[in-house]
Amino acid sequence: MRRFLEALRRLVVGSPIASDSARPMALRSRLALAVFGTGLLSTVAYAPDAVSDALRKGNQSAAMPWMAGGVVLLMLLLGFAYRSNVHYRADERSDVGLVRERLGPRAGLVTGAALLVDYLFTVAVSVAAIAQFASYVVPWADGRELEIALGAIALMTLVSLRGIRDRARLMVAVWYGFLVVIALLFAIGLSRAGGIPDTTPPDSASAWTVVIAFAGAIASGGVMMTGIEHLASSGPYHSPPRARRAGRTLLVATFAAATAFFAVSWLAWHFRISGALEGPLLLQVTDAVFSSDAVLLIVGIASAAILYAAAAAVFKRFSVLSSLLAEDAYLPRQLAMRNDRMVFRGAVLIVAATSALVVIVTGARLEQLIHMYVIGVFASIVLSQAAMVRLMTAKIAREPDPSIVFRLRMTRVLHVSATAVAGAVWIVVAVFNFLNGAWVALALMAGAYFLMRGIRIHYGRVRDELTIHENDSASALPSATHGVVLVAQLHRPALRAIAYAKAQRHTSLKAIAVQVDLDVSRALQRQWGELRLGVPLVILESPYRDIIGPVMEYVKSVHRASPRDVVVFYVPEYIVGRWWERFLHNRATFRLRSLLLRTPGVIVAAVPWHLSSAEGDLDNLDRETDVRA
């Protein structure tokens, strides 16, 4: 069975990868755009829908180009601001490291919690959008959005666990292919529309309705900024000079995504597509421009590909960020360890499980997920830009050159503007989308923050407990050791345990058995005397047929008699080879061992006895070890 499970694991996740074979990634901007820019560009597939839906609910659909223009300006502002971030700190910690360095560890922890939540929703939103595109293009997929979304997560999880590297050519085809599709769609749509924009004024409505519509549009348009942090953290993967290339990649990706977003929004406005009908706005625009099922399929495939690439990239970014937080003792240490496929398996499974849970709870409804989405990334943006303001202020105070001071002051103005605008957007999102789902993201951020803070406090306490002090008593030899061998029945494993205990030359050595049946205990005593093992046998009374209680009391009594002594408790244990044999052996002593391990001054020694079924597994294990070596 073990051989079958090992073969199945190899088939699913692949063979181990040696550490020496891992090559660092060093990409030029052309390739880095495709590898790291998918998150920013993929939002074009659903951001126009979100803005259009908010305007339509307030009867302000005619204002679509103006709101799209506002989102573009916001993107450009944050793009230039983040280029400055990258020039200062082109490493994987990105916002978390910058905020922690300039605003303190608590602000850095808030940033980390916000980004982790943002990544979870990025996966959920992307797969929900894939399901929406599939249901529009393929008739049989209609009504199966949840199954499609969960299937996409399962596929991404499998690919991530196998540790498949990004294929640069494939990613280039996906990124540039989607951009070409949008460019052709806009060019042909513009030509067929005659190039004359619809100048219909916004629909009349009350002032409060207009405010709500515009605020909702701003909050929804904020999803266009959700991939910017991933680009900002891509510095280590660029070719030298890394900071300059990463900044250039970020700006180009921002311009490309902003242009594509505005193109789709303008076409939707010009062809009077308000989102009232079911289906992605991008596909409705394609229908209006071409009226061709073949073209619709092409656009749908290109959109699904860019959405899949964006979500798959988040798996890797989540794994890297969680490993960095684990190294800083904010998450379990295991998350900082790569498995034999050079993958952070724990982080991959966490992001897969939590994003799948979000998709199930929301029923893969894209509109509801978008309302939950923007909170995390804008919290990170606000804190990172505030950290850059503080950094520029400190540099200005130290710089004697007036020309450099002027440039630093202009950069500070840029970051102050980005902080103010991003803060305003965050407040709008938190207020106007609170009941629509923003509260979920806020609750998850708070939960992640307090969880990581609690883990950090725990690791700190453990570190203090484990620190070696002067004249530390931990290195002192025990005054005596007392061996205790558990004998449930007298057989070869028990003899092995007794022989091992004798070899340790304890101060005292006794074997103990619990009397559950009087006849069995008498037979054990008779057989014990016949074998003449040279070790006294103690029979413990148990009127209620409990095994654990009498043993625990006996061991504690030995320790109470000599608190400075150590009790070594030997337990014979079967080593089995078949999975079902685990349910037939060692069950009675499992809880006893766990309780004894919690008792101070007691050491539990499991003495293995290999059954014949385990011998084949040992041979296989030896062969596997030789192969890996």
XYZ file of C-alpha atoms in Angstrom:
629
model
C 0.000 0.000 0.000
C 2.823 2.337 0.850
C 4.440 1.667 -2.522
C 1.148 2.469 -4.264
C 0.686 5.719 -2.311
C 4.258 6.770 -3.065
C 3.769 6.076 -6.774
C 0.516 8.055 -6.712
C 2.230 10.972 -4.970
C 5.015 10.979 -7.565
C 2.431 10.938 -10.333
C 0.499 13.860 -8.849
C 3.245 16.162 -7.542
C 6.303 14.851 -9.369
C 9.756 13.622 -8.377
C 11.940 15.471 -5.847
C 14.019 18.411 -7.067
C 17.558 18.883 -5.776
C 18.400 22.257 -4.272
C 21.381 22.654 -6.600
C 19.185 22.402 -9.696
C 17.078 25.450 -8.769
C 18.094 28.417 -10.920
C 17.383 32.018 -9.902
C 15.041 33.938 -12.187
C 16.470 36.984 -13.975
C 14.026 38.459 -16.498
C 14.126 41.435 -18.792
C 11.170 43.796 -18.740
C 9.537 42.218 -21.796
C 9.274 38.859 -20.051
C 8.706 40.265 -16.566
C 5.617 42.072 -17.871
C 4.077 38.747 -18.825
C 5.115 36.904 -15.649
C 4.257 39.564 -13.060
C 1.840 41.858 -14.887
C -1.009 39.366 -15.247
C -2.613 40.421 -11.971
C -2.925 44.041 -13.094
C -4.040 43.311 -16.651
C -6.497 40.570 -15.687
C -8.672 43.079 -13.818
C -9.732 44.461 -17.212
C -11.876 41.327 -17.517
C -14.162 42.322 -14.633
C -13.410 45.887 -13.448
C -15.561 47.580 -16.156
C -18.477 45.385 -15.035
C -18.089 46.568 -11.451
C -17.966 50.265 -12.392
C -20.854 49.934 -14.839
C -22.994 48.086 -12.309
C -22.470 50.786 -9.669
C -23.375 53.570 -12.117
C -26.397 51.695 -13.454
C -27.868 51.308 -9.961
C -27.724 55.096 -9.581
C -29.044 55.806 -13.116
C -25.691 57.342 -14.080
C -24.576 54.991 -16.852
C -23.832 57.951 -19.131
C -21.015 58.973 -16.798
C -19.066 55.779 -17.563
C -16.223 57.459 -19.543
C -15.707 60.056 -16.812
C -15.527 57.460 -14.078
C -13.244 55.290 -16.198
C -11.021 58.316 -16.750
C -10.910 58.894 -13.000
C -9.849 55.288 -12.413
C -7.121 55.680 -15.055
C -5.783 58.807 -13.347
C -5.736 56.983 -10.020
C -3.845 54.097 -11.615
C -1.246 56.416 -13.135
C -0.772 58.257 -9.845
C -0.202 55.006 -7.957
C 1.942 53.629 -10.776
C 4.406 56.527 -10.555
C 4.318 56.384 -6.757
C 5.086 52.656 -6.705
C 7.899 53.112 -9.183
C 9.508 55.287 -6.513
C 8.847 52.486 -3.990
C 10.610 49.967 -6.214
C 13.609 52.252 -6.791
C 14.062 52.444 -3.031
C 13.339 48.829 -2.136
C 13.377 46.226 -4.899
C 12.940 43.100 -2.778
C 10.309 40.458 -2.085
C 9.137 42.055 1.156
C 7.952 45.094 -0.780
C 5.193 46.908 1.150
C 5.557 44.764 4.274
C 9.287 45.444 4.622
C 8.964 49.134 3.778
C 6.114 49.790 6.228
C 7.765 47.781 8.972
C 11.014 49.683 8.504
C 9.454 53.162 8.471
C 6.206 52.917 10.446
C 7.002 50.160 12.900
C 6.343 46.414 13.280
C 2.618 46.771 14.058
C 1.944 48.757 10.892
C 4.028 46.215 8.980
C 1.922 43.417 10.438
C -1.275 45.193 9.369
C 0.173 45.425 5.858
C 1.012 41.735 5.845
C -2.483 40.794 7.018
C -4.052 43.070 4.389
C -1.999 41.550 1.568
C -2.691 37.967 2.599
C -6.429 38.691 2.579
C -6.099 40.506 -0.753
C -4.382 37.460 -2.287
C -7.164 35.152 -1.125
C -9.790 37.338 -2.758
C -7.671 37.675 -5.906
C -7.891 33.913 -6.398
C -11.609 33.833 -5.560
C -12.470 36.751 -7.875
C -10.356 35.396 -10.726
C -11.899 31.907 -10.698
C -15.393 33.388 -10.330
C -14.694 35.538 -13.398
C -13.423 32.473 -15.291
C -16.692 30.700 -14.446
C -18.693 33.712 -15.610
C -16.865 33.854 -18.951
C -17.287 30.094 -19.433
C -21.032 30.216 -18.709
C -21.489 33.017 -21.277
C -19.499 31.359 -24.066
C -20.377 27.685 -23.483
C -24.109 27.023 -23.025
C -23.734 23.837 -20.953
C -21.630 25.714 -18.372
C -24.523 28.012 -17.463
C -25.578 27.256 -13.885
C -22.326 25.409 -13.128
C -20.294 28.455 -12.127
C -19.458 27.105 -8.658
C -18.175 23.786 -10.028
C -16.068 25.552 -12.669
C -14.554 27.928 -10.099
C -13.677 25.103 -7.714
C -12.249 23.069 -10.583
C -10.004 25.992 -11.536
C -8.747 26.236 -7.938
C -8.056 22.492 -7.881
C -6.053 22.737 -11.114
C -4.044 25.723 -9.824
C -3.344 23.859 -6.589
C -2.058 20.794 -8.432
C 0.183 22.900 -10.678
C 1.491 24.856 -7.672
C 2.229 21.670 -5.692
C 4.206 20.277 -8.612
C 6.306 23.450 -8.563
C 6.032 23.991 -12.308
C 8.050 27.049 -13.287
C 6.459 29.811 -15.313
C 7.020 29.159 -18.995
C 8.066 32.559 -20.245
C 6.885 32.009 -23.812
C 3.471 30.793 -22.685
C 3.083 33.729 -20.290
C 4.137 36.132 -23.041
C 1.483 34.643 -25.322
C -1.179 35.016 -22.627
C -0.301 38.585 -21.587
C 0.390 40.081 -24.999
C -2.364 38.002 -26.568
C -4.984 39.489 -24.259
C -3.632 42.983 -24.893
C -3.800 42.443 -28.676
C -7.377 41.170 -28.368
C -8.414 44.325 -26.485
C -6.574 46.564 -28.972
C -8.263 44.929 -31.983
C -11.623 45.026 -30.252
C -11.259 48.747 -29.566
C -9.956 49.584 -33.050
C -12.711 47.705 -34.863
C -15.354 48.881 -32.410
C -14.243 52.479 -32.877
C -14.363 52.158 -36.661
C -17.805 50.592 -36.639
C -19.091 53.191 -34.238
C -17.927 55.950 -36.603
C -15.616 57.390 -33.978
C -18.377 59.696 -32.717
C -18.905 59.423 -28.944
C -22.366 59.399 -27.455
C -22.794 62.754 -25.754
C -25.984 61.914 -23.866
C -25.795 63.676 -20.480
C -26.044 61.666 -17.259
C -29.553 60.671 -16.240
C -31.285 63.006 -13.823
C -31.379 61.781 -10.253
C -31.256 63.064 -6.714
C -27.949 64.356 -5.393
C -27.711 61.542 -2.854
C -28.290 58.907 -5.547
C -25.559 60.458 -7.685
C -23.137 60.491 -4.753
C -23.841 56.830 -3.985
C -23.458 55.867 -7.662
C -20.148 57.706 -8.051
C -18.817 56.438 -4.725
C -19.760 52.891 -5.686
C -18.059 53.322 -9.053
C -14.855 54.561 -7.387
C -14.952 51.695 -4.899
C -15.495 49.165 -7.682
C -12.902 50.716 -9.971
C -10.349 50.269 -7.213
C -10.020 46.615 -8.237
C -7.814 47.847 -11.100
C -5.063 48.498 -8.534
C -5.081 45.027 -6.946
C -2.114 43.685 -8.933
C 0.220 46.590 -8.327
C 1.860 45.167 -5.185
C 2.771 41.950 -6.991
C 4.651 44.011 -9.575
C 6.326 46.048 -6.835
C 7.701 42.861 -5.251
C 9.160 41.503 -8.496
C 12.478 43.358 -8.233
C 14.625 40.322 -7.285
C 13.466 38.488 -10.421
C 14.591 41.173 -12.891
C 17.929 41.336 -14.615
C 20.331 44.007 -13.318
C 19.838 46.874 -12.768
C 16.905 45.310 -10.925
C 15.323 48.408 -9.373
C 15.295 50.344 -12.640
C 13.935 47.411 -14.662
C 11.290 46.610 -12.061
C 10.155 50.250 -11.975
C 9.933 50.321 -15.754
C 7.987 47.063 -15.827
C 5.543 48.424 -13.283
C 4.910 51.619 -15.248
C 4.438 49.824 -18.563
C 2.053 47.317 -17.003
C 0.084 50.151 -15.379
C -0.208 52.084 -18.655
C -1.237 48.929 -20.536
C -3.898 47.933 -17.998
C -5.235 51.506 -17.732
C -5.496 51.836 -21.515
C -7.240 48.478 -21.883
C -9.661 49.297 -19.066
C -10.584 52.642 -20.578
C -10.999 51.073 -24.037
C -13.472 48.464 -22.791
C -15.331 51.041 -20.676
C -15.603 53.476 -23.583
C -16.931 50.797 -25.931
C -19.496 49.709 -23.356
C -20.630 53.326 -22.969
C -20.701 53.981 -26.706
C -22.745 50.870 -27.496
C -25.031 51.576 -24.511
C -24.128 48.357 -22.675
C -24.892 49.106 -19.043
C -24.487 45.640 -17.575
C -28.211 45.132 -17.098
C -27.967 41.851 -19.045
C -26.289 38.759 -17.647
C -22.701 38.108 -18.671
C -19.292 39.820 -18.637
C -19.263 43.331 -20.074
C -16.228 42.486 -22.216
C -18.116 39.679 -23.971
C -21.217 41.825 -24.389
C -19.051 44.474 -26.055
C -17.541 41.782 -28.294
C -21.040 40.669 -29.263
C -22.017 44.248 -30.095
C -18.909 44.852 -32.222
C -18.610 41.535 -34.094
C -21.813 39.498 -33.613
C -19.688 36.399 -34.181
C -19.573 33.284 -32.001
C -16.024 32.498 -33.165
C -14.703 35.920 -32.124
C -16.640 35.627 -28.869
C -14.911 32.306 -28.169
C -11.480 33.796 -28.887
C -12.061 36.727 -26.527
C -13.451 34.359 -23.895
C -10.413 32.070 -24.099
C -7.982 35.005 -23.936
C -9.801 36.406 -20.904
C -9.931 33.056 -19.098
C -6.225 32.528 -19.788
C -5.186 35.890 -18.311
C -7.457 35.331 -15.291
C -6.006 31.870 -14.705
C -2.442 33.208 -15.002
C -3.202 35.979 -12.499
C -4.668 33.594 -9.924
C -1.835 31.076 -10.384
C 0.719 33.856 -9.839
C -1.024 34.748 -6.565
C -0.403 31.195 -5.288
C 3.321 31.823 -5.620
C 3.219 35.348 -4.191
C 1.126 34.192 -1.217
C 3.623 31.388 -0.599
C 6.599 33.758 -0.690
C 4.993 36.378 1.567
C 3.783 33.801 4.095
C 7.270 32.252 4.185
C 8.800 35.668 4.901
C 6.261 36.278 7.683
C 7.029 32.806 9.048
C 10.742 33.643 9.097
C 9.841 36.684 11.209
C 7.864 34.382 13.576
C 4.452 35.799 12.617
C 3.259 32.523 11.088
C 4.082 28.877 11.895
C 7.708 28.055 11.137
C 6.652 25.210 8.835
C 5.406 27.744 6.267
C 9.003 28.896 5.725
C 10.129 25.416 4.667
C 10.110 24.168 1.067
C 9.241 20.556 0.375
C 11.117 18.159 -1.918
C 9.592 19.911 -4.961
C 10.987 23.280 -3.823
C 7.419 24.381 -3.021
C 5.956 26.005 0.093
C 3.317 23.279 0.294
C 1.616 24.530 3.459
C 1.006 27.986 2.009
C -0.311 26.536 -1.267
C -2.838 24.407 0.594
C -3.886 27.333 2.802
C -4.592 29.700 -0.086
C -6.380 26.913 -1.975
C -8.598 25.921 0.951
C -9.481 29.450 2.063
C -10.178 30.768 -1.443
C -12.314 27.705 -2.164
C -14.240 28.341 1.051
C -14.851 31.962 0.028
C -16.066 30.830 -3.390
C -18.421 28.264 -1.839
C -19.855 30.737 0.691
C -20.497 33.384 -1.986
C -21.661 30.887 -4.579
C -18.970 32.185 -6.985
C -20.956 35.411 -7.426
C -18.488 37.869 -8.905
C -20.345 41.039 -7.903
C -20.406 40.042 -4.239
C -16.728 39.037 -4.269
C -15.639 42.365 -5.775
C -17.254 44.234 -2.875
C -15.010 42.248 -0.508
C -11.913 42.625 -2.634
C -10.441 46.115 -2.565
C -10.114 46.609 1.205
C -6.881 44.685 1.613
C -4.860 46.114 -1.242
C -5.765 49.747 -0.506
C -4.873 49.333 3.168
C -1.451 48.172 1.996
C -1.185 51.038 -0.518
C -2.046 53.706 2.071
C 0.499 52.403 4.580
C 3.265 51.974 1.997
C 2.793 55.499 0.648
C 2.760 56.930 4.187
C 6.013 55.059 4.795
C 7.508 56.604 1.647
C 6.463 60.085 2.845
C 8.356 59.489 6.067
C 11.338 58.147 4.147
C 11.478 61.200 1.852
C 11.198 63.526 4.848
C 14.159 61.806 6.506
C 16.211 62.000 3.301
C 15.432 65.699 2.843
C 16.625 66.428 6.380
C 19.988 64.733 5.662
C 20.596 65.970 2.101
C 22.864 69.078 1.703
C 22.570 69.387 -2.112
C 19.706 71.835 -3.000
C 19.040 70.225 -6.387
C 18.629 66.796 -4.827
C 16.472 68.301 -2.069
C 14.136 69.753 -4.688
C 13.807 66.378 -6.396
C 13.142 64.672 -3.071
C 10.469 67.234 -2.224
C 8.712 66.608 -5.536
C 8.835 62.879 -4.832
C 7.381 63.513 -1.398
C 4.534 65.497 -2.966
C 3.861 62.503 -5.205
C 3.661 60.142 -2.225
C 1.573 62.557 -0.159
C -0.900 62.774 -3.045
C -0.941 58.987 -3.424
C -1.504 58.568 0.327
C -4.393 61.027 0.368
C -6.101 59.653 -2.731
C -5.649 55.999 -1.749
C -6.850 56.788 1.788
C -9.967 58.468 0.397
C -10.684 55.459 -1.832
C -10.199 53.097 1.101
C -12.659 55.066 3.229
C -15.196 55.146 0.391
C -14.862 51.388 -0.079
C -15.106 50.663 3.653
C -18.191 52.908 4.104
C -20.201 52.333 0.929
C -19.391 48.647 0.502
C -19.428 47.749 4.188
C -22.754 45.947 4.174
C -22.148 44.551 0.683
C -19.204 42.487 1.884
C -16.380 44.849 2.829
C -16.967 43.898 6.464
C -15.872 40.345 5.612
C -12.491 41.567 4.363
C -12.109 43.852 7.395
C -12.939 40.968 9.737
C -10.467 38.675 7.972
C -7.766 41.347 8.161
C -8.356 41.832 11.877
C -8.397 38.079 12.452
C -5.162 37.592 10.503
C -3.508 40.482 12.370
C -4.362 39.176 15.853
C -3.533 35.603 14.861
C -0.079 36.591 13.614
C 0.508 38.806 16.619
C -0.451 35.933 18.936
C 1.910 33.578 17.098
C 4.710 36.123 17.438
C 4.077 36.485 21.177
C 4.043 32.700 21.571
C 7.334 32.257 19.706
C 8.832 35.045 21.811
C 7.847 33.318 25.043
C 9.177 29.993 23.818
C 12.454 31.645 22.768
C 12.831 33.144 26.243
C 12.143 29.759 27.832
C 14.671 27.986 25.629
C 17.483 30.550 25.895
C 20.570 29.153 27.638
C 21.446 31.046 30.827
C 24.606 31.134 32.905
C 24.884 28.033 35.112
C 21.839 26.611 33.342
C 20.377 23.600 35.165
C 19.283 22.024 31.881
C 22.809 20.644 31.406
C 22.970 19.179 34.938
C 23.062 15.401 35.165
C 20.106 13.772 36.948
C 20.954 12.359 40.339
C 19.522 8.994 39.270
C 17.516 7.356 36.494
C 14.732 4.858 37.022
C 13.713 2.521 34.219
C 10.110 1.351 33.959
C 9.091 -1.198 31.285
C 5.421 -1.628 30.390
C 4.564 -5.293 29.955
C 1.057 -5.874 28.675
C 1.943 -9.488 27.842
C 5.155 -11.464 27.835
C 6.291 -11.857 24.241
C 9.334 -11.071 22.091
C 8.718 -7.267 21.878
C 8.550 -7.148 25.692
C 11.833 -9.073 25.966
C 13.429 -6.631 23.502
C 12.266 -3.659 25.610
C 13.576 -5.249 28.817
C 16.939 -6.005 27.216
C 17.235 -2.447 25.952
C 16.381 -1.055 29.391
C 18.984 -3.292 31.010
C 21.638 -1.986 28.634
C 21.053 1.553 29.882
C 22.188 0.594 33.406
C 19.567 2.596 35.284
C 19.772 3.182 39.024
C 16.686 1.000 39.332
C 14.731 -1.013 36.789
C 11.257 -2.492 37.125
C 8.639 -3.942 34.834
C 4.997 -3.093 35.443
C 1.732 -4.670 34.348
C -1.839 -3.666 35.079
C -4.161 -6.320 36.505
C -7.359 -6.261 34.518
C -7.984 -10.017 34.704
C -6.776 -11.988 37.767
C -6.100 -15.211 35.868
C -4.086 -13.425 33.202
C -2.000 -11.647 35.861
C -1.240 -14.920 37.643
C -0.190 -16.556 34.375
C 2.074 -13.579 33.655
C 3.707 -13.858 37.109
C 4.269 -17.601 36.636
C 5.825 -17.145 33.196
C 7.941 -14.260 34.512
C 9.409 -16.456 37.224
C 10.161 -19.241 34.784
C 12.147 -16.956 32.458
C 14.266 -15.493 35.286
C 14.779 -12.117 33.579
C 16.453 -10.539 36.621
C 13.974 -7.632 36.679
C 11.249 -7.336 39.340
C 7.658 -7.341 38.053
C 5.143 -4.988 39.683
C 1.444 -5.767 39.212
C -0.704 -2.649 39.515
C -4.272 -3.023 40.779
C -7.062 -1.640 38.592
C -10.516 -2.377 40.033
C -12.243 -0.473 37.225
C -10.152 -2.061 34.414
C -8.414 1.219 33.629
C -4.877 0.881 32.283
C -3.789 4.519 32.035
C -4.676 5.719 35.540
C -2.657 3.162 37.560
C 0.390 3.529 35.281
C 0.338 7.328 35.508
C -0.006 7.205 39.288
C 2.883 4.733 39.599
C 5.226 6.819 37.433
C 4.314 10.003 39.300
C 4.923 8.289 42.635
C 8.438 7.321 41.534
C 9.092 10.901 40.482
C 7.606 12.339 43.683
C 9.883 10.179 45.780
C 12.958 11.691 44.072
C 12.067 14.954 42.237
C 15.618 15.351 40.856
C 15.592 11.851 39.365
C 14.481 10.970 35.852
C 12.030 8.205 35.007
C 12.565 6.473 31.643
C 9.393 4.672 30.566
C 9.844 1.950 27.911
C 6.924 1.010 25.666
C 7.156 -1.882 23.175
C 5.694 -0.688 19.849
C 4.801 -2.550 16.675
C 6.059 -1.211 13.348
C 3.586 -2.252 10.665
C 3.753 -2.167 6.872
C 0.106 -2.134 5.824
C -2.075 0.919 6.382
C -4.947 -1.047 7.927
C -2.626 -2.657 10.496
C -2.208 0.734 12.160
C -5.772 0.459 13.451
C -5.073 -2.945 15.013
C -1.901 -2.240 17.000
C -0.499 0.327 19.474
C -3.931 1.873 20.128
C -3.947 1.104 23.882
C -0.598 2.797 24.548
C -1.049 5.822 22.282
C -2.874 8.005 24.833
C -0.660 6.752 27.659
C 2.445 7.876 25.798
C 1.000 11.324 25.072
C 0.123 11.812 28.766
C 3.531 10.656 29.953
C 5.264 13.059 27.557
C 3.456 15.922 29.293
C 4.723 14.811 32.719
C 7.881 16.645 33.910
C 10.872 14.443 34.646
C 9.622 11.554 32.504
C 11.184 10.313 29.266
C 9.221 7.985 27.015
C 11.234 5.505 24.939
C 9.395 3.595 22.217
C 11.149 0.283 21.558
C 10.237 -0.779 17.994
C 9.423 -4.300 16.916
C 9.140 -4.662 13.128
C 6.474 -7.052 11.943
C 7.135 -9.031 8.766
C 4.809 -6.742 6.788
C 7.121 -3.801 7.515
C 10.290 -5.444 6.193
C 9.358 -4.820 2.545
C 8.742 -1.138 3.304
C 12.173 -0.851 4.901
C 13.796 -2.290 1.769
C 11.868 0.167 -0.416
C 12.857 3.029 1.859
C 16.524 2.047 1.582
C 16.285 1.983 -2.206
C 14.569 5.401 -2.280
C 17.281 6.830 -0.031
C 19.991 5.475 -2.332
C 18.259 6.985 -5.384
C 17.929 10.425 -3.773
C 21.535 10.322 -2.603
